[in-house]
Amino acid sequence: MRNNEPLTAAVDPAEDNSTRRRILAATAEVLSRSGQSKLSLSDVAQQAGVSRPTLYRWFASKEDLLDAFSIYEREMFDTGISRATAGLRGTDRLDAALRFIVDYQHSYSGVRAIDIEPEVVIARLSQVLPVMRAQLEKLLSGPSAPVKAATAIRVAVCHYIVRSDDDDGFLDQLRHAVGIKTASR
């Protein structure tokens, strides 16, 4: 099953969105407890409050579920950035995106996957880094935009790998990386 299409053709679109999203949200919870290598489809089904046949209706295998989950995570991040920056321009828009990155890392339940399966997460970062950098680069201008975006994303990854409770310091570091001047505290 590719493109995460259900196995049956007659599917209510409302059920698709609700059930599929519930399964993907449950996947985040199970991954944060068990990691990818020990991910159990039974645990995901139980966390989502669906039967195993319902889960298999949407995702024929663990690989299909993990592929869809990667897309789901990216969509959640992209939607969050879009909402955070909606209606803003210039530095305000960029700063809102940086604040979203800090909030996202702090609140996202899957953020500690690095503690469970560092090798899996680090390997996945090589795929995620270019996408995140390109997205942030769109909010920057000038000839040094690529370097600023890359630096900010690497700061974010460092905070992901070695988490601290200093969200203000994290935000200050991101702002510095992209050249946003802030008042001294």
XYZ file of C-alpha atoms in Angstrom:
185
model
C 0.000 0.000 0.000
C 1.613 3.262 -1.078
C 0.521 6.852 -0.560
C -1.211 5.629 2.589
C -4.417 4.832 0.771
C -6.846 2.619 2.655
C -7.191 -0.972 1.533
C -10.894 -0.557 0.810
C -12.135 1.817 -1.846
C -15.370 2.846 -0.107
C -14.101 5.051 2.711
C -15.891 7.959 4.296
C -13.574 10.997 3.899
C -14.513 12.248 7.373
C -13.497 8.909 8.855
C -10.277 9.012 6.807
C -9.187 12.280 8.346
C -10.275 11.453 11.879
C -9.168 7.826 12.147
C -5.982 8.233 10.140
C -4.918 11.322 12.102
C -5.729 9.613 15.395
C -3.516 6.681 14.402
C -0.679 9.011 13.404
C -0.973 11.007 16.645
C -0.934 7.746 18.590
C 2.198 6.730 16.681
C 3.994 9.779 18.121
C 3.077 8.700 21.642
C 4.151 5.100 21.127
C 7.403 6.131 19.431
C 8.240 8.422 22.349
C 7.944 5.437 24.705
C 9.307 2.580 22.623
C 11.303 3.961 19.725
C 11.075 2.965 16.109
C 12.726 -0.458 16.304
C 10.350 -1.623 19.054
C 7.259 0.043 17.612
C 4.312 -2.302 17.948
C 1.295 -1.860 15.700
C -0.808 -3.339 18.500
C 0.402 -0.602 20.842
C -0.388 2.055 18.225
C -3.876 0.633 17.687
C -4.506 0.555 21.436
C -3.197 4.121 21.907
C -5.391 5.327 19.017
C -8.435 3.496 20.327
C -8.891 1.498 17.120
C -8.801 -2.192 16.324
C -5.811 -3.766 14.605
C -7.895 -4.437 11.479
C -8.758 -0.724 11.370
C -5.090 0.192 11.682
C -4.202 -2.263 8.903
C -6.950 -0.783 6.771
C -4.922 2.435 6.691
C -1.378 1.138 7.063
C -0.552 -2.323 5.744
C 2.786 -2.509 7.526
C 5.002 -0.870 10.094
C 7.008 0.660 7.239
C 3.860 2.219 5.714
C 2.944 3.651 9.096
C 6.427 5.089 9.671
C 6.505 6.585 6.163
C 3.134 8.234 6.756
C 4.249 9.374 10.198
C 7.279 11.157 8.716
C 4.987 13.034 6.349
C 2.553 13.748 9.191
C 5.336 15.214 11.349
C 6.521 17.432 8.516
C 2.944 18.593 7.838
C 2.429 19.397 11.528
C 5.639 21.414 11.587
C 4.856 23.203 8.309
C 1.303 23.996 9.425
C 2.588 25.300 12.750
C 5.142 27.571 11.075
C 2.481 28.847 8.658
C 0.062 29.622 11.472
C 2.743 31.254 13.605
C 3.854 33.522 10.772
C 0.470 34.263 9.177
C -0.053 37.939 8.514
C 3.437 38.911 9.649
C 6.235 40.412 7.594
C 9.973 40.864 7.861
C 11.671 40.408 11.206
C 8.357 39.824 13.009
C 7.633 36.896 10.704
C 11.113 35.433 11.149
C 10.972 35.880 14.928
C 7.568 34.164 15.058
C 9.039 31.204 13.164
C 11.937 30.987 15.624
C 9.567 31.150 18.590
C 7.540 28.367 16.998
C 10.674 26.198 16.684
C 11.414 26.653 20.396
C 7.801 25.966 21.409
C 7.558 22.968 19.084
C 10.648 21.324 20.494
C 9.560 22.006 24.040
C 6.012 20.689 23.657
C 6.317 17.920 21.080
C 5.860 14.511 22.689
C 8.268 12.755 20.324
C 11.137 15.072 21.130
C 12.872 12.590 23.409
C 13.135 9.887 20.766
C 16.823 10.791 20.730
C 17.094 9.280 24.222
C 15.522 6.006 23.107
C 17.121 5.406 19.707
C 19.876 7.917 19.037
C 21.190 6.067 15.991
C 17.788 6.091 14.274
C 17.178 9.759 15.050
C 20.635 10.883 13.973
C 20.308 8.993 10.680
C 16.911 10.629 10.113
C 18.329 14.099 10.798
C 20.316 13.902 7.564
C 16.977 13.843 5.729
C 15.300 16.500 7.879
C 18.095 19.101 8.032
C 17.946 20.182 4.378
C 14.152 20.511 4.483
C 14.186 22.594 7.663
C 17.044 24.739 6.388
C 15.246 25.434 3.095
C 12.052 26.371 4.937
C 13.828 28.804 7.251
C 15.886 30.223 4.387
C 12.635 31.346 2.697
C 12.073 33.701 5.640
C 15.534 35.270 5.367
C 16.954 37.720 2.886
C 20.379 38.778 1.763
C 23.458 36.941 0.551
C 24.113 35.278 3.915
C 20.589 33.800 4.180
C 21.758 30.222 3.468
C 24.465 30.412 6.161
C 22.090 31.977 8.694
C 19.421 29.337 8.031
C 21.928 26.484 8.276
C 23.368 27.870 11.514
C 19.950 28.343 13.125
C 18.858 24.833 12.181
C 22.062 23.364 13.598
C 21.464 25.281 16.844
C 17.932 23.834 16.901
C 19.273 20.320 16.328
C 21.809 20.764 19.129
C 18.981 21.769 21.466
C 17.024 18.751 20.281
C 19.890 16.367 20.984
C 20.974 17.950 24.279
C 17.809 19.492 25.622
C 17.862 22.274 28.150
C 15.057 23.940 30.049
C 16.265 27.382 29.027
C 13.813 28.204 26.231
C 14.712 31.904 26.415
C 18.391 31.092 25.891
C 17.505 28.777 23.006
C 15.447 31.536 21.369
C 18.254 34.046 21.907
C 20.697 31.685 20.188
C 18.376 31.240 17.215
C 17.872 34.987 16.948
C 21.622 35.554 17.050
C 22.168 32.931 14.341
C 19.832 34.722 11.933
C 20.898 38.239 12.923
C 17.846 39.454 14.815
C 18.947 42.133 17.238
C 17.249 42.000 20.623
C 17.347 44.270 23.619
C 19.789 43.118 26.297
C 18.243 41.586 29.317
